[in-house]
Amino acid sequence: MSTSETAFRLAARLDRVGFSDIVTIRNRVMEIRSRGKQVYQFEGGEPFTNTPEHIKEAMMRALAEDRTRYAPSSGIPELRSSIAEKVRERNSIPASEQDVIVMSGGMQCLFAAFQSVVNPEDEVLVFSPYWTPIKDLVAHCRATLVLVPTETARRDGFVETLSRYVTERTRAIYYNTPQNPTGVVFTGKEAEAVAQFARSRDLIVIADEAYEDIIFDGEHVSIASIEGMFERTITCYTLSKSYSMTGWRMGYAVAPEPWMTGLKKMTLYSTNGVSTPGQWAALAALSTPGDFFEKLRSEYLRRRDLLLSGLNELGLKCESPAGAFYAFPDVTSVSTDSRAAAEILLERAQVATVPGIVFGEHGEGHLRFSFSTSIEAIEAGLDSLRRNL
Ligand SMILES: Cc1ncc(COP(=O)(O)O)c(C=O)c1O
């Protein structure tokens, strides 16, 4: 082998880390647009509203007052203390300020959490279908993803189902509720069962609560609030979905030691903290009055119900998502291959969606539609499907 073949090679830890399929879909959308056609976009994952004014104003105030210098890399004390209060009150997680770290969005929280917990050769249990980047975060630890079908767990029981997939090598469970892409919201009983299993097998839980504020049916239960779970859970939050702040890259993780030391090291040597003025804006976000979410939920609910009834009328059978802003209908009547089904919808009706297979083998036969868009866009997309499918 020549020197350059060995030298010009990425570090092996990146071998199994992939890129998102969503990029491929975005490119297809742009290509169809360049042919002068309108595309009805349901493939996204962003809130349909803009960042609220009071949050933007707090950022501008911080800039005007020159609060622009290095902050402690775990976050400004005012924000950490406000987050600790929020998770105690709203999530019933018994955290104090030192159990909180501010990070660049939910993604950095999850990256740091997996890096802090998972060793090479370990196995991680992931309820499936699952949010795609998790497979890459696990791969970056050089560990193995073990998919646990959510549907089976809900039908046969969580302890029974998890027992079928656990091995000597299992280290952690990734627990996402409300779920992307299915909109499943795990019940308190289900959380208890997962917690019982984690405690009995001495597993660590990486909880992803990115959509905690977008729930229509049931209630949000943070697994770290359950007896004996705080010490074995890293809970990851983001301001992206709750406050329409996707581009701000603002999130936080909650965990006691030894996990917090891991999260701090990961932050220190990657971003060395989050933008200081952005943190002052995050502080303003956390003090948003509670009725903000009630209004937001009713807006999402109108969109969910409109999309759901349209899809079901079209014969794309769809269970009602209890949370998040995605519908995940069965599209086997179009094609059993979800990539082919997505292509058919895009070519015939200019409707862009995400193929279910992207979310793991248990997502095959489905497409993910986001209903986080305008009522008019949902109506227009459904109309195009009625006319062209
Ligand atoms: C399930 C889930 N977790 C975490 C995130 C991370 O969001 P962000 O990095 O924008 O904070 C997302 C974003 O789509 C998500 O869907």
Coordinates of C-alpha atoms and ligand atoms in Angstrom, one line a residue:
M1 CA 0.0 0.0 0.0
S2 CA 1.4 3.4 -0.9
T3 CA 2.0 6.0 1.8
S4 CA -0.8 8.3 0.6
E5 CA -3.4 5.5 0.8
T6 CA -2.8 5.0 4.5
A7 CA -2.1 8.7 5.2
F8 CA -5.1 10.1 3.4
R9 CA -7.7 8.1 5.3
L10 CA -10.2 9.4 7.9
A11 CA -9.7 8.2 11.4
A12 CA -11.3 4.8 11.8
R13 CA -13.8 5.9 14.4
L14 CA -15.7 7.7 11.6
D15 CA -15.9 4.6 9.4
R16 CA -19.4 3.7 10.4
V17 CA -20.7 7.2 10.8
G18 CA -23.0 8.2 7.9
F19 CA -24.8 11.2 6.6
S20 CA -28.4 12.0 6.9
D21 CA -30.7 10.7 4.1
I22 CA -32.7 13.9 4.6
V23 CA -30.0 15.8 2.6
T24 CA -30.7 13.5 -0.4
I25 CA -34.4 14.4 -0.2
R26 CA -33.7 18.1 0.1
N27 CA -31.6 17.8 -3.1
R28 CA -34.4 16.1 -4.9
V29 CA -36.8 18.9 -3.8
M30 CA -34.5 21.5 -5.2
E31 CA -34.1 19.6 -8.4
I32 CA -37.9 19.4 -9.0
R33 CA -38.2 23.1 -8.1
S34 CA -35.5 24.0 -10.6
R35 CA -37.8 22.4 -13.3
G36 CA -40.3 25.1 -12.4
K37 CA -42.6 22.9 -10.4
Q38 CA -44.1 23.6 -7.0
V39 CA -43.2 21.1 -4.2
Y40 CA -45.5 20.5 -1.3
Q41 CA -43.1 20.1 1.6
F42 CA -43.8 17.6 4.3
E43 CA -40.3 16.4 4.8
G44 CA -39.0 19.0 7.3
G45 CA -38.5 18.9 11.0
E46 CA -38.9 22.5 12.0
P47 CA -41.6 24.4 13.9
F48 CA -43.9 26.4 11.5
T49 CA -43.7 29.6 13.7
N50 CA -40.8 32.0 14.1
T51 CA -38.8 32.6 17.3
P52 CA -41.0 34.6 19.7
E53 CA -40.2 38.4 19.8
H54 CA -39.3 38.4 23.5
I55 CA -36.5 35.9 22.9
K56 CA -35.1 37.8 20.0
E57 CA -35.2 41.0 22.0
A58 CA -33.3 39.4 24.9
M59 CA -30.6 38.5 22.4
M60 CA -30.4 42.1 21.1
R61 CA -30.3 43.4 24.6
A62 CA -27.4 41.2 25.5
L63 CA -25.6 42.4 22.4
A64 CA -26.3 46.0 23.1
E65 CA -25.0 45.6 26.7
D66 CA -21.9 43.9 25.4
R67 CA -22.6 40.6 27.2
T68 CA -20.5 38.9 24.5
R69 CA -17.5 37.5 26.3
Y70 CA -16.5 34.0 27.3
A71 CA -19.0 32.5 29.7
P72 CA -18.3 29.5 32.0
S73 CA -18.3 26.6 29.5
S74 CA -21.2 24.8 31.3
G75 CA -23.3 27.9 30.9
I76 CA -24.1 31.2 32.6
P77 CA -25.1 30.6 36.2
E78 CA -28.5 32.5 35.7
L79 CA -29.5 30.1 32.9
R80 CA -28.3 26.9 34.7
S81 CA -30.2 27.9 37.8
S82 CA -33.4 28.7 35.7
I83 CA -33.0 25.3 33.9
A84 CA -32.6 23.5 37.2
E85 CA -35.8 25.1 38.5
K86 CA -37.7 24.3 35.3
V87 CA -36.7 20.6 35.4
R88 CA -37.6 20.3 39.1
E89 CA -41.0 21.9 38.5
R90 CA -42.1 20.7 35.1
N91 CA -40.2 17.4 34.8
S92 CA -40.1 16.4 38.5
I93 CA -36.4 15.7 38.1
P94 CA -34.6 16.3 41.3
A95 CA -31.7 18.3 39.8
S96 CA -29.7 21.2 41.1
E97 CA -27.7 23.8 39.2
Q98 CA -24.5 21.6 39.1
D99 CA -26.5 18.8 37.4
V100 CA -27.3 21.1 34.4
I101 CA -25.1 21.9 31.4
V102 CA -26.0 24.2 28.5
M103 CA -25.1 22.9 25.1
S104 CA -25.5 23.5 21.3
G105 CA -28.9 22.0 20.8
G106 CA -30.2 18.6 21.5
M107 CA -27.7 17.1 19.1
Q108 CA -24.7 18.1 21.1
C109 CA -26.4 16.9 24.3
L110 CA -27.0 13.5 22.7
F111 CA -23.5 13.3 21.2
A112 CA -21.9 14.1 24.6
A113 CA -24.2 11.7 26.4
F114 CA -23.4 8.7 24.2
Q115 CA -19.7 9.6 24.3
S116 CA -19.8 9.8 28.1
V117 CA -21.5 6.4 28.6
V118 CA -20.9 4.0 25.8
N119 CA -17.6 2.1 25.3
P120 CA -16.5 0.3 22.1
E121 CA -18.1 -3.1 21.7
D122 CA -21.0 -2.1 24.0
E123 CA -24.6 -2.5 22.8
V124 CA -27.3 0.2 23.0
L125 CA -31.0 -0.7 23.0
V126 CA -33.0 1.7 20.8
F127 CA -36.8 1.7 20.4
S128 CA -37.5 1.5 16.7
P129 CA -38.5 3.2 14.4
Y130 CA -36.0 5.8 15.8
W131 CA -34.6 9.2 15.0
T132 CA -31.9 8.4 12.4
P133 CA -28.9 10.2 13.9
I134 CA -28.9 7.9 16.9
K135 CA -27.4 5.1 14.7
D136 CA -24.5 7.4 13.9
L137 CA -24.0 8.6 17.4
V138 CA -23.8 4.9 18.5
A139 CA -21.5 4.1 15.6
H140 CA -19.1 6.9 16.6
C141 CA -18.7 5.2 20.0
R142 CA -17.8 2.1 18.0
A143 CA -20.7 0.3 19.7
T144 CA -23.6 -1.7 18.3
L145 CA -27.2 -0.5 17.9
V146 CA -29.8 -3.1 18.9
L147 CA -33.3 -2.2 17.7
V148 CA -36.3 -3.0 19.9
P149 CA -39.6 -2.7 18.0
T150 CA -41.7 -0.1 19.9
E151 CA -44.9 -1.8 18.7
T152 CA -43.9 -5.2 20.1
A153 CA -42.9 -3.6 23.4
R154 CA -46.3 -1.8 23.7
R155 CA -48.2 -5.0 22.8
D156 CA -46.2 -7.7 24.7
G157 CA -44.9 -5.6 27.6
F158 CA -41.7 -3.6 27.9
V159 CA -39.8 -5.8 30.3
E160 CA -40.6 -9.0 28.3
T161 CA -39.6 -7.3 25.0
L162 CA -36.4 -5.6 26.3
S163 CA -35.4 -9.0 27.9
R164 CA -35.4 -10.5 24.5
Y165 CA -32.8 -8.0 23.2
V166 CA -30.6 -7.5 26.2
T167 CA -27.2 -9.2 26.4
E168 CA -24.1 -9.1 28.6
R169 CA -22.8 -6.3 26.5
T170 CA -25.8 -4.0 26.8
R171 CA -24.8 -0.7 28.3
A172 CA -27.6 1.8 27.7
I173 CA -31.2 2.4 26.5
Y174 CA -32.0 5.4 24.3
Y175 CA -35.5 6.5 25.4
N176 CA -37.2 9.1 23.2
T177 CA -40.7 10.4 24.1
P178 CA -42.6 11.9 22.3
Q179 CA -41.0 9.9 19.5
N180 CA -39.7 11.0 16.2
P181 CA -40.9 9.7 13.7
T182 CA -44.0 7.9 15.1
G183 CA -45.4 10.5 17.5
V184 CA -45.7 7.8 20.2
V185 CA -45.8 9.2 23.7
F186 CA -44.8 6.6 26.3
T187 CA -47.2 6.4 29.2
G188 CA -46.2 6.7 32.9
K189 CA -46.6 2.9 33.2
E190 CA -44.4 2.3 30.2
A191 CA -41.8 4.6 31.6
E192 CA -42.0 2.7 34.9
A193 CA -41.4 -0.6 33.1
V194 CA -38.4 0.7 31.2
A195 CA -37.0 2.2 34.5
Q196 CA -37.6 -1.1 36.3
F197 CA -35.7 -2.9 33.5
A198 CA -32.8 -0.4 33.5
R199 CA -32.4 -0.7 37.3
S200 CA -32.6 -4.5 37.3
R201 CA -30.0 -4.8 34.5
D202 CA -27.9 -1.9 35.8
L203 CA -28.3 0.0 32.5
I204 CA -27.9 3.8 31.8
V205 CA -30.7 5.6 30.1
I206 CA -30.1 8.4 27.6
A207 CA -33.5 10.2 27.5
D208 CA -34.4 12.5 24.6
E209 CA -37.2 14.9 25.4
A210 CA -36.9 17.2 22.4
Y211 CA -40.7 17.3 21.9
E212 CA -41.8 17.4 25.5
D213 CA -43.9 20.5 24.9
I214 CA -45.8 19.2 21.9
I215 CA -48.2 16.6 23.3
F216 CA -51.8 16.1 22.3
D217 CA -52.9 12.9 24.1
G218 CA -51.5 11.6 27.3
E219 CA -48.9 13.4 29.4
H220 CA -45.1 13.7 29.3
V221 CA -43.3 11.7 31.9
S222 CA -39.5 12.2 32.3
I223 CA -38.0 8.9 33.1
A224 CA -35.4 10.6 35.3
S225 CA -38.2 11.6 37.6
I226 CA -38.9 7.9 38.6
E227 CA -37.5 6.6 41.8
G228 CA -33.8 5.4 41.4
M229 CA -33.5 6.8 37.9
F230 CA -32.0 10.2 38.3
E231 CA -28.5 8.8 39.0
R232 CA -28.6 6.5 35.9
T233 CA -30.2 8.9 33.3
I234 CA -28.8 11.7 31.1
T235 CA -31.8 13.7 29.9
C236 CA -31.3 15.8 26.7
Y237 CA -33.4 18.8 26.0
T238 CA -33.5 21.4 23.2
L239 CA -35.1 24.8 22.7
S240 CA -35.4 24.1 19.0
K241 CA -38.9 22.6 18.9
S242 CA -40.5 24.3 22.0
Y243 CA -39.5 27.8 21.1
S244 CA -38.9 27.6 17.3
M245 CA -35.2 28.1 17.8
T246 CA -33.8 25.4 15.5
G247 CA -31.1 27.8 14.1
W248 CA -30.0 29.1 17.5
R249 CA -28.5 25.7 18.5
M250 CA -29.6 25.9 22.1
G251 CA -30.1 22.9 24.4
Y252 CA -29.2 21.5 27.8
A253 CA -28.6 18.2 29.4
V254 CA -29.4 17.1 33.0
A255 CA -27.5 14.5 34.8
P256 CA -25.6 14.0 38.1
E257 CA -22.0 12.7 38.4
P258 CA -20.2 10.9 37.0
W259 CA -22.0 11.8 33.8
M260 CA -21.7 15.6 34.3
T261 CA -17.9 15.3 34.2
G262 CA -18.2 13.5 30.8
L263 CA -20.6 16.1 29.4
K264 CA -18.4 18.9 30.6
K265 CA -15.3 17.4 29.0
M266 CA -17.1 16.9 25.7
T267 CA -18.3 20.5 25.7
L268 CA -15.0 22.0 26.8
Y269 CA -13.0 20.3 24.0
S270 CA -15.6 20.7 21.2
T271 CA -17.4 24.1 21.4
N272 CA -16.1 25.4 24.8
G273 CA -19.7 26.5 25.5
V274 CA -22.6 28.1 23.8
S275 CA -22.7 31.7 22.5
T276 CA -23.1 34.0 25.5
P277 CA -25.8 36.4 24.1
G278 CA -27.7 33.3 22.9
Q279 CA -27.7 32.1 26.5
W280 CA -29.3 35.3 27.7
A281 CA -32.0 34.7 25.0
A282 CA -32.5 31.2 26.3
L283 CA -33.1 32.5 29.8
A284 CA -35.8 34.7 28.3
A285 CA -37.3 31.7 26.5
L286 CA -37.5 29.7 29.8
S287 CA -39.6 32.5 31.4
T288 CA -42.2 32.4 28.6
P289 CA -45.7 32.2 30.2
G290 CA -47.3 28.8 30.3
D291 CA -50.3 29.7 28.0
F292 CA -47.8 30.0 25.1
F293 CA -47.7 26.2 24.9
E294 CA -51.4 25.8 25.1
K295 CA -51.8 28.1 22.1
L296 CA -49.0 26.3 20.3
R297 CA -50.5 22.9 20.9
S298 CA -53.9 23.9 19.6
E299 CA -52.3 25.2 16.4
Y300 CA -50.5 21.9 16.0
L301 CA -53.6 19.9 16.8
R302 CA -55.6 21.6 14.0
R303 CA -52.8 20.7 11.6
R304 CA -52.5 17.1 12.9
D305 CA -56.3 16.5 12.5
L306 CA -56.4 18.0 9.0
L307 CA -53.5 15.9 7.8
L308 CA -54.7 12.7 9.5
S309 CA -58.2 12.8 8.1
G310 CA -56.8 13.6 4.6
L311 CA -54.3 10.7 4.7
N312 CA -56.8 8.2 6.0
E313 CA -59.3 9.3 3.3
L314 CA -56.6 8.6 0.8
G315 CA -56.2 5.1 2.2
L316 CA -52.9 5.9 3.7
K317 CA -53.8 4.4 7.1
C318 CA -52.4 6.4 9.9
E319 CA -52.6 6.2 13.7
S320 CA -53.0 9.4 15.5
P321 CA -49.7 10.7 16.7
A322 CA -50.0 11.6 20.5
G323 CA -47.1 14.0 20.3
A324 CA -44.4 15.7 18.2
F325 CA -45.4 17.0 14.7
Y326 CA -45.2 14.0 12.4
A327 CA -47.7 11.6 10.9
F328 CA -46.3 8.2 10.0
P329 CA -48.9 6.5 7.7
D330 CA -48.7 3.0 6.3
V331 CA -48.1 3.5 2.5
T332 CA -47.8 -0.1 1.5
S333 CA -50.8 0.5 -0.8
V334 CA -48.5 2.8 -2.8
S335 CA -45.4 0.6 -2.5
T336 CA -44.0 -1.8 0.2
D337 CA -40.6 -0.1 -0.5
S338 CA -40.8 3.2 1.3
R339 CA -38.1 4.8 -0.8
A340 CA -40.1 3.9 -3.9
A341 CA -43.3 5.2 -2.3
A342 CA -41.6 8.6 -1.4
E343 CA -40.4 8.8 -5.0
I344 CA -43.9 8.1 -6.4
L345 CA -45.5 10.8 -4.2
L346 CA -42.7 13.3 -5.2
E347 CA -42.9 12.6 -8.9
R348 CA -46.7 12.3 -9.3
A349 CA -47.9 14.8 -6.8
Q350 CA -44.8 16.8 -5.9
V351 CA -45.3 15.9 -2.3
A352 CA -42.0 15.6 -0.4
T353 CA -41.9 13.1 2.6
V354 CA -39.2 11.0 4.3
P355 CA -39.1 7.3 3.6
G356 CA -39.8 5.2 6.7
I357 CA -36.8 2.9 6.2
V358 CA -34.6 5.9 7.0
F359 CA -35.8 5.4 10.6
G360 CA -34.8 1.8 10.7
E361 CA -36.2 -1.5 9.5
H362 CA -39.3 -1.1 11.6
G363 CA -40.2 2.1 9.7
E364 CA -40.4 0.3 6.3
G365 CA -43.7 0.6 4.6
H366 CA -44.3 4.0 6.1
L367 CA -43.6 7.7 5.1
R368 CA -43.0 10.5 7.6
F369 CA -45.1 13.6 6.9
S370 CA -44.5 16.7 9.1
F371 CA -47.6 18.7 9.8
S372 CA -45.5 21.6 11.1
T373 CA -46.5 23.8 8.2
S374 CA -49.4 26.2 7.3
I375 CA -53.0 24.9 7.1
E376 CA -53.0 26.1 3.4
A377 CA -49.9 24.0 2.6
I378 CA -51.4 20.9 4.2
E379 CA -54.6 21.4 2.2
A380 CA -52.7 22.0 -1.0
G381 CA -50.5 18.9 -0.5
L382 CA -53.5 16.7 0.2
D383 CA -55.3 18.1 -2.8
S384 CA -52.4 17.3 -5.0
L385 CA -52.3 13.7 -3.6
R386 CA -56.1 13.3 -4.3
R387 CA -55.6 14.5 -7.9
N388 CA -52.4 12.6 -8.7
L389 CA -51.9 9.5 -6.6
Ligands
LIG1 C1 -35.9 13.2 18.5 C2 -35.0 14.4 18.3 N1 -34.1 14.5 19.3 C3 -33.2 15.6 19.2 C4 -33.3 16.5 18.2 C5 -32.3 17.6 18.2 O1 -32.6 18.8 17.9 P1 -31.6 20.1 17.9 O2 -30.2 19.5 17.6 O3 -32.1 21.0 16.8 O4 -31.7 20.7 19.2 C6 -34.3 16.3 17.2 C7 -34.4 17.3 16.0 O5 -35.0 17.0 15.0 C8 -35.2 15.2 17.3 O6 -36.1 15.0 16.3

